[in-house]
Coordinates of C-alpha atoms in Angstrom, one line a residue:
K1 CA 0.0 0.0 0.0
I2 CA 1.3 3.5 -0.8
L3 CA 0.7 6.3 1.8
Q4 CA 1.2 10.0 1.5
W5 CA 1.9 12.0 4.6
T6 CA 2.3 15.8 4.9
S7 CA 3.8 17.1 8.2
K8 CA 2.4 14.2 10.2
P9 CA 3.4 15.0 13.9
F10 CA 5.2 12.6 16.2
I11 CA 6.8 12.6 19.6
K12 CA 10.4 11.4 19.4
E13 CA 11.6 9.0 22.1
G14 CA 14.5 6.5 22.2
T15 CA 15.1 3.0 23.3
W16 CA 18.0 0.5 23.5
C17 CA 18.0 -2.5 21.2
C18 CA 19.8 -5.8 20.9
Y19 CA 20.3 -6.6 17.3
Y20 CA 17.4 -4.3 16.3
V21 CA 15.0 -5.8 18.8
P22 CA 13.8 -2.9 21.2
L23 CA 14.5 -3.7 24.8
S24 CA 12.8 -0.8 26.8
Y25 CA 10.1 -0.2 24.2
G26 CA 7.3 -0.2 26.9
K27 CA 9.0 2.4 29.0
A28 CA 9.6 4.7 26.1
L29 CA 6.0 4.3 24.9
T30 CA 4.7 5.0 28.4
R31 CA 6.8 8.3 28.6
A32 CA 5.4 9.4 25.2
T33 CA 1.8 8.4 26.0
K34 CA 1.8 10.3 29.3
K35 CA 3.1 13.5 27.5
L36 CA 0.4 13.0 24.8
E37 CA -2.4 12.5 27.4
D38 CA -1.3 15.5 29.5
A39 CA -1.4 17.7 26.5
G40 CA -4.7 16.4 25.2
A41 CA -2.9 15.3 22.0
A42 CA -3.5 11.5 22.2
L43 CA -5.1 10.1 19.1
P44 CA -7.9 7.5 19.1
E45 CA -6.4 4.0 19.2
K46 CA -7.5 3.3 15.7
D47 CA -5.6 6.3 14.4
A48 CA -2.4 6.0 16.5
I49 CA 0.8 4.6 15.2
V50 CA 4.2 4.0 16.8
L51 CA 7.1 3.7 14.4
S52 CA 10.7 2.6 15.2
D53 CA 13.6 4.0 13.3
C54 CA 16.3 1.4 13.9
D55 CA 19.3 3.7 13.9
S56 CA 21.7 0.8 14.7
A57 CA 21.6 -2.7 16.0
W58 CA 21.8 -1.1 19.5
Y59 CA 19.5 1.9 19.5
S60 CA 16.2 2.8 18.0
T61 CA 14.3 6.1 17.7
M62 CA 10.6 5.7 18.5
L63 CA 8.1 8.0 16.8
V64 CA 4.6 8.2 18.5
S65 CA 1.9 9.9 16.5
S66 CA 0.4 13.0 18.0
G67 CA -2.9 14.9 17.5
K68 CA -1.0 18.2 18.0
E69 CA 2.1 19.7 16.4
E70 CA 3.4 20.8 19.8
V71 CA 3.4 18.8 23.1
P72 CA 5.0 20.4 26.2
G73 CA 8.2 18.5 27.3
A74 CA 8.4 16.4 24.2
E75 CA 10.8 16.5 21.2
M76 CA 8.5 16.8 18.2
V77 CA 9.3 15.7 14.6
T78 CA 7.1 15.6 11.5
L79 CA 7.1 13.1 8.6
S80 CA 6.3 14.0 5.1
G81 CA 6.6 12.0 1.9
T82 CA 5.4 9.0 0.0
F83 CA 5.8 5.6 1.8
L84 CA 5.3 2.1 0.8
A85 CA 3.8 -0.1 3.6
K86 CA 4.6 -3.8 3.5
V87 CA 3.4 -6.3 6.2
F88 CA 5.7 -9.2 7.3
E89 CA 4.9 -12.0 9.7
G90 CA 7.6 -13.7 11.8
E91 CA 9.9 -13.3 14.7
Y92 CA 11.7 -9.9 15.4
K93 CA 15.0 -11.6 14.7
E94 CA 14.0 -11.7 11.0
M95 CA 14.1 -7.9 10.8
C96 CA 17.3 -7.8 8.6
E97 CA 15.5 -10.1 6.2
W98 CA 12.4 -7.9 6.1
F99 CA 14.7 -4.9 5.4
K100 CA 16.3 -6.7 2.4
A101 CA 13.0 -8.0 1.1
T102 CA 11.5 -4.4 1.3
K103 CA 14.5 -3.1 -0.7
S104 CA 14.1 -5.8 -3.3
L105 CA 10.4 -5.1 -3.6
V106 CA 10.9 -1.4 -4.1
A107 CA 13.7 -2.0 -6.6
R108 CA 11.4 -4.3 -8.6
L109 CA 8.4 -1.9 -8.4
K110 CA 10.7 1.0 -9.5
E111 CA 12.0 -1.1 -12.4
E112 CA 8.4 -1.9 -13.5
N113 CA 7.5 1.9 -13.2
N114 CA 4.9 1.2 -10.5
V115 CA 6.6 3.4 -7.9
K116 CA 9.1 6.3 -7.9
C117 CA 11.9 6.1 -5.5
E118 CA 14.8 8.5 -5.4
D119 CA 17.4 6.0 -4.1
V120 CA 16.5 2.5 -3.1
E121 CA 19.8 1.9 -1.3
K122 CA 19.5 5.0 0.9
M123 CA 15.7 5.0 1.5
K124 CA 14.6 5.4 5.1
M125 CA 12.7 2.5 6.6
L126 CA 10.5 2.7 9.7
F127 CA 9.0 -0.3 11.5
Y128 CA 5.5 -0.6 13.1
Y129 CA 5.3 -3.5 15.6
T130 CA 1.7 -4.5 15.8
T131 CA 2.2 -6.6 18.9
C132 CA 4.7 -6.9 21.8
P133 CA 6.8 -10.1 22.0
K134 CA 4.6 -11.5 24.8
C135 CA 1.4 -10.9 22.8
A136 CA 2.9 -12.4 19.7
K137 CA 3.8 -15.5 21.6
K138 CA 0.3 -15.7 23.1
Y139 CA -1.5 -15.2 19.8
G140 CA 1.0 -17.2 17.7
K141 CA 1.5 -14.5 15.1
N142 CA 3.7 -11.4 15.0
Y143 CA 3.0 -8.9 12.3
V144 CA 5.4 -6.0 11.5
V145 CA 4.7 -3.3 9.0
V146 CA 7.7 -1.8 7.2
F147 CA 7.3 1.8 6.0
A148 CA 9.8 2.5 3.2
K149 CA 10.1 6.2 2.3
L150 CA 10.0 6.4 -1.4
S151 CA 10.3 10.2 -1.8
D152 CA 9.9 13.5 0.1
K153 CA 6.9 14.4 -2.2

C-alpha cells in the first residue's frame, strides 16, 4: 500500500536494542503516552501509530503519532513524503531479512515503473510493531509493517 503523509506530527523517544529488537520499548512508549495525554494530544487508538527507526543494532528512535504539532516537554518531529507499507509475519530476529525484502520489492516496483523512489539503497525504513513479544507468543502471530520512504513528495 502507498501512503502520502504531509507534516504528520510525532513525539520522538529513544530505546536501546539488541540486534534491532527494542528492549525498553514499553518504558519509552509510556513516557510518550503520558506526554500526549497530559497535552490532550493523544489520538484515538485506531488512528495512533508507533514507528521505530532502527538507527543501529543497539539503538532505536521511537516515533509516536500525535494529534497536535506541539506537546510540552516532548521533542517533536514531522514526517512528510510517500511511503510504501509492507506487512511481514515472523519473529523480530527476522528484521534484517524484512529490510532486504523491502529493498528488493521497491527496486522491482521501481523497475516496473509502479513506484518512484529517489534512491533504493539509501531510502529510510520505519517499523511498526503490531504486537509486543509476549502478545505475539500468546496469539501465535507477529505482524510487523515496514514503511519504506520512497520520496519527500
